[in-house]
């Protein structure tokens, strides 16, 4: 995600009128990144207009044409466009301006501080998705300043409401502003460049997404006094159910993208890792490889199948009362061709 910054620059550099002073560019980029992280745009409620106000100032200062469009005035989107010669259809670069909620007490550095420590920037949204937002912004700025001739229009979009409520964001943009965002190619979060020791090893491209589905698990039992434990305690039953679900490994279901991904990795990895990726395709060896990924590379483990993560639990009103009900919410992410109704029968 963060490496969107790199890709457009690599493309733009050979065409640019003169080589930019990269240390200055880095300083400027970091200033924008920190400024964006410092704007609290937690969704809900979002307040993405605060982010848009910042972006607009930068775009205006560079003379980059832009429009602010909003279904909800507090949750604006901004669309900016640099004109190409029209020989190719537009390229769109997108970042979303909202972030997920945060438990401030768990943070060493305050989540909206954008504090730098040990070469890392700390803050909510540093990876999702203000990284893409500032990279896209800087791409626009650099393209404009360098006067790079473009075959395609480059469209920059700051999208509201990606995390919890797409209504004021992408749904509104598609419904009401399609002609302004109509593009042949869109670069957004999801792909990126994997590096080792600072060196790029390979790039990843996301072709589609899993289908998110939340599921509610409810257990019920008789209520009672906490001084008299019951075998029928709803909390205990729920805990057992959650731990069984967490221990269950959904069947591996590779598709063209994930199969190609793991196959290519066998050529790009150290011998030991390559053997492990190869083992994924061998039924007699795959269990150990999957287990390794589950522990050491959860993101790749999750690519193998539909995933289930129990993320919320709720039960009880006070300590001395056995509750009559307990609930767990499961975050289910189905592989794109999963037949959800059939899988859950
Ligand atoms: Zn995101």
XYZ file of C-alpha atoms and ligand atoms in Angstrom:
346
model
C 0.000 0.000 0.000
C 2.656 2.446 1.047
C 4.554 1.779 -2.091
C 2.125 3.456 -4.397
C 4.490 6.324 -3.795
C 7.235 4.465 -5.568
C 5.370 3.115 -8.563
C 4.182 6.362 -10.113
C 7.553 7.975 -9.460
C 9.358 5.197 -11.251
C 7.090 5.711 -14.216
C 7.316 9.475 -14.159
C 11.022 9.892 -13.609
C 12.412 9.170 -17.099
C 9.957 11.600 -18.673
C 10.379 14.396 -16.170
C 11.951 17.612 -17.376
C 14.555 17.521 -14.623
C 15.409 15.188 -11.794
C 13.768 16.316 -8.581
C 15.706 16.836 -5.400
C 14.552 13.616 -3.765
C 15.542 14.507 -0.217
C 13.343 17.612 -0.475
C 10.558 15.529 -1.966
C 10.857 13.039 0.881
C 10.653 15.822 3.476
C 7.624 17.303 1.789
C 5.951 13.903 1.466
C 6.575 13.171 5.136
C 5.075 16.529 6.110
C 1.882 15.697 4.244
C 1.798 12.162 5.630
C 2.124 13.349 9.214
C -0.398 16.134 8.704
C -2.966 13.663 7.343
C -2.412 11.164 10.173
C -2.853 13.986 12.689
C -6.356 14.687 11.397
C -8.778 12.503 13.351
C -11.100 10.984 10.739
C -12.230 7.974 12.736
C -15.225 6.325 11.078
C -17.797 6.528 12.540
C -18.366 9.453 12.416
C -15.696 10.055 9.761
C -15.445 13.859 9.468
C -13.492 13.295 6.273
C -14.104 16.896 5.222
C -11.246 17.839 7.542
C -8.954 15.723 5.399
C -10.424 17.159 2.208
C -9.824 20.715 3.461
C -6.141 19.892 3.860
C -5.874 18.193 0.475
C -7.667 21.051 -1.248
C -5.203 23.587 0.136
C -2.276 21.590 -1.222
C -3.906 21.021 -4.614
C -4.901 24.684 -4.936
C -1.398 25.839 -4.052
C -0.061 23.704 -6.906
C -2.733 24.848 -9.342
C -4.186 21.368 -9.713
C -7.878 21.553 -10.684
C -10.106 19.853 -8.130
C -13.712 19.585 -6.993
C -15.094 18.788 -3.581
C -18.186 16.603 -3.776
C -20.260 15.543 -0.793
C -23.491 13.766 -0.036
C -22.970 14.664 3.627
C -21.148 18.005 4.144
C -19.091 16.521 6.985
C -18.005 13.613 4.806
C -16.662 15.137 1.631
C -14.690 13.528 -1.182
C -12.290 15.405 -3.437
C -11.586 14.691 -7.091
C -8.589 16.256 -8.842
C -7.501 15.774 -12.422
C -4.348 16.359 -14.448
C -5.023 16.370 -18.166
C -3.256 14.025 -20.556
C -3.306 14.164 -24.345
C -6.345 11.913 -24.432
C -4.714 9.096 -26.412
C -5.420 6.721 -23.526
C -8.218 6.480 -21.001
C -7.629 7.902 -17.498
C -5.663 6.407 -14.656
C -7.155 6.950 -11.211
C -5.225 6.938 -7.936
C -7.311 6.615 -4.800
C -6.849 6.728 -1.064
C -9.595 6.616 1.514
C -9.627 9.357 4.101
C -11.362 7.634 7.027
C -9.789 5.305 9.573
C -11.110 2.586 11.879
C -11.777 3.222 15.543
C -8.989 3.115 18.085
C -8.513 2.292 21.757
C -6.227 5.169 22.757
C -5.158 3.497 26.017
C -3.356 0.733 24.085
C -1.032 3.061 22.206
C 2.540 3.894 23.188
C 2.435 6.934 20.909
C -0.916 8.717 20.703
C -2.774 7.463 17.601
C -3.038 10.901 16.011
C 0.501 12.008 16.838
C 2.237 10.649 13.741
C 5.278 10.330 16.012
C 8.435 9.059 14.347
C 10.451 6.479 16.241
C 13.121 4.134 14.931
C 12.290 4.971 11.336
C 8.579 4.276 11.705
C 5.646 6.668 11.752
C 3.108 5.748 14.434
C -0.556 6.576 14.114
C -4.012 5.374 13.104
C -4.222 5.271 9.342
C -0.485 5.136 8.696
C -1.045 1.881 6.812
C -4.736 2.113 6.079
C -5.057 4.338 4.201
C -3.417 7.714 4.688
C -0.293 6.135 3.258
C -2.036 5.784 -0.103
C -3.601 9.190 0.266
C -0.362 11.108 0.736
C 1.389 9.020 -1.924
C -1.366 9.824 -4.416
C -1.295 13.487 -3.434
C 2.474 13.685 -3.901
C 2.180 11.913 -7.245
C -0.196 14.638 -8.426
C 2.066 17.356 -7.073
C 5.162 15.897 -8.706
C 3.468 15.276 -12.041
C 2.175 18.845 -12.104
C 5.453 20.459 -11.114
C 7.540 18.463 -13.548
C 5.137 19.143 -16.394
C 5.410 15.495 -17.321
C 3.554 14.898 -20.609
C 0.738 12.424 -19.987
C -0.998 10.065 -22.377
C -3.843 9.705 -19.929
C -5.595 11.997 -17.525
C -4.547 11.210 -13.967
C -7.430 11.411 -11.516
C -6.858 11.660 -7.787
C -9.686 10.742 -5.443
C -9.902 11.071 -1.683
C -12.720 8.710 -0.794
C -14.806 9.048 2.372
C -16.439 6.247 4.312
C -14.480 3.216 3.150
C -14.246 1.550 6.536
C -17.771 1.567 7.905
C -20.176 3.328 5.569
C -19.607 3.491 1.807
C -22.798 5.560 1.261
C -21.175 9.033 1.373
C -18.035 7.764 -0.379
C -17.653 5.404 -3.300
C -21.390 4.662 -3.660
C -22.137 8.368 -3.941
C -19.240 8.929 -6.348
C -20.426 6.136 -8.622
C -24.057 7.253 -8.503
C -23.567 11.012 -8.873
C -20.070 11.661 -10.218
C -19.307 8.721 -12.476
C -18.065 10.805 -15.411
C -15.475 12.437 -13.141
C -14.025 9.137 -11.920
C -14.473 7.006 -15.026
C -11.026 5.483 -15.619
C -9.380 2.545 -17.343
C -7.073 1.751 -14.453
C -7.382 2.403 -10.732
C -4.552 2.131 -8.237
C -5.885 1.782 -4.703
C -4.960 0.001 -1.511
C -4.300 -3.716 -1.593
C -1.241 -4.257 -3.770
C 2.289 -3.124 -3.118
C 5.967 -3.888 -3.270
C 7.571 -6.400 -0.933
C 11.065 -5.498 0.166
C 13.882 -7.287 1.890
C 16.654 -5.219 3.457
C 15.283 -2.198 1.682
C 15.461 -3.838 -1.735
C 12.307 -4.521 -3.758
C 11.820 -8.246 -4.323
C 8.462 -8.352 -6.050
C 5.251 -6.419 -6.579
C 1.809 -7.709 -5.803
C -1.399 -6.819 -7.594
C -4.788 -7.413 -6.072
C -7.330 -8.763 -8.558
C -10.399 -9.010 -6.354
C -11.436 -9.134 -2.712
C -12.888 -11.653 -0.356
C -16.546 -11.195 0.500
C -16.906 -9.908 4.068
C -19.769 -11.310 6.078
C -20.336 -10.824 9.774
C -21.989 -13.630 11.676
C -23.531 -13.592 15.104
C -23.149 -16.571 17.385
C -25.641 -16.657 20.262
C -25.789 -19.093 23.153
C -28.602 -19.116 25.679
C -29.055 -20.758 29.060
C -30.814 -20.268 32.343
C -29.855 -17.234 34.361
C -28.868 -17.651 38.007
C -26.799 -16.392 40.909
C -23.072 -16.280 40.368
C -22.488 -18.093 43.664
C -24.077 -21.221 42.170
C -22.241 -22.098 38.938
C -24.280 -23.881 36.295
C -23.101 -26.325 33.659
C -25.550 -24.590 31.333
C -23.782 -21.188 31.633
C -24.232 -19.417 28.283
C -20.768 -17.813 28.497
C -19.087 -21.205 28.832
C -21.008 -22.606 25.880
C -20.173 -19.600 23.758
C -16.481 -19.813 24.700
C -16.400 -23.485 23.699
C -18.088 -22.733 20.396
C -15.707 -19.851 19.642
C -12.651 -21.932 20.406
C -13.880 -24.763 18.171
C -14.524 -22.361 15.320
C -11.092 -20.776 15.761
C -9.454 -24.198 15.718
C -11.267 -25.221 12.536
C -9.305 -24.840 9.329
C -11.610 -24.046 6.417
C -10.744 -26.086 3.298
C -8.024 -24.653 1.061
C -9.595 -23.066 -2.023
C -7.051 -21.524 -4.366
C -8.169 -19.572 -7.411
C -6.173 -18.414 -10.455
C -4.745 -15.426 -8.605
C -3.714 -17.157 -5.404
C -2.428 -20.226 -7.230
C -0.251 -18.027 -9.447
C 0.882 -16.041 -6.416
C 2.146 -19.085 -4.546
C 3.646 -20.628 -7.696
C 5.598 -17.449 -8.457
C 6.805 -17.259 -4.886
C 8.493 -20.614 -5.282
C 10.858 -18.918 -7.793
C 11.418 -15.782 -5.712
C 12.013 -17.281 -2.286
C 14.888 -18.869 -0.416
C 15.060 -22.660 -0.817
C 13.376 -23.400 2.493
C 10.478 -21.037 1.865
C 10.173 -22.165 -1.747
C 9.840 -25.784 -0.607
C 7.079 -24.732 1.737
C 5.173 -22.885 -0.989
C 5.574 -25.896 -3.264
C 4.223 -28.127 -0.507
C 0.952 -26.225 -0.586
C 0.221 -28.001 -3.873
C 1.079 -31.456 -2.512
C -1.686 -32.959 -0.407
C 0.759 -35.186 1.474
C 2.893 -32.227 2.641
C 0.544 -29.292 2.715
C -0.636 -29.574 6.337
C 2.784 -28.635 7.751
C 3.162 -25.796 5.235
C -0.242 -24.409 6.126
C 0.506 -24.608 9.827
C 3.772 -22.750 9.271
C 1.981 -19.976 7.403
C -0.756 -19.789 10.042
C 1.888 -18.923 12.623
C 4.494 -17.061 10.587
C 2.601 -15.496 7.696
C -1.056 -15.089 8.663
C -1.763 -12.977 5.585
C -0.697 -15.785 3.259
C -2.480 -18.356 5.390
C -5.661 -16.350 5.015
C -5.232 -16.296 1.217
C -5.625 -20.080 1.195
C -9.261 -20.175 2.200
C -12.307 -18.496 3.608
C -11.321 -17.135 7.012
C -13.158 -16.674 10.281
C -12.027 -14.380 13.069
C -14.048 -13.966 16.284
C -13.629 -10.266 17.021
C -16.358 -9.204 19.445
C -17.964 -10.862 22.448
C -20.700 -9.657 24.704
C -22.305 -11.172 27.797
C -23.438 -10.356 31.300
C -24.708 -7.337 33.184
C -22.872 -7.721 36.481
C -20.387 -10.018 38.111
C -22.733 -11.931 40.431
C -25.345 -12.823 37.811
C -25.115 -15.745 35.388
C -26.270 -14.210 32.084
C -28.997 -15.897 30.087
C -27.330 -15.011 26.809
C -23.855 -14.581 25.341
C -22.914 -13.362 21.868
C -19.865 -13.477 19.647
C -19.489 -11.676 16.345
C -17.439 -13.465 13.721
C -15.717 -11.672 10.857
C -16.044 -14.115 7.968
C -14.121 -13.372 4.778
C -15.167 -15.709 1.994
C -12.993 -16.426 -1.029
C -14.632 -14.828 -4.064
C -16.210 -17.992 -5.474
C -17.340 -19.402 -2.138
C -20.988 -20.414 -2.147
C -21.812 -18.932 1.238
C -25.293 -20.419 1.743
C -24.003 -23.866 0.748
C -20.948 -23.592 3.002
C -23.013 -22.899 6.067
C -25.633 -25.573 5.729
Zn -8.362 0.609 3.830
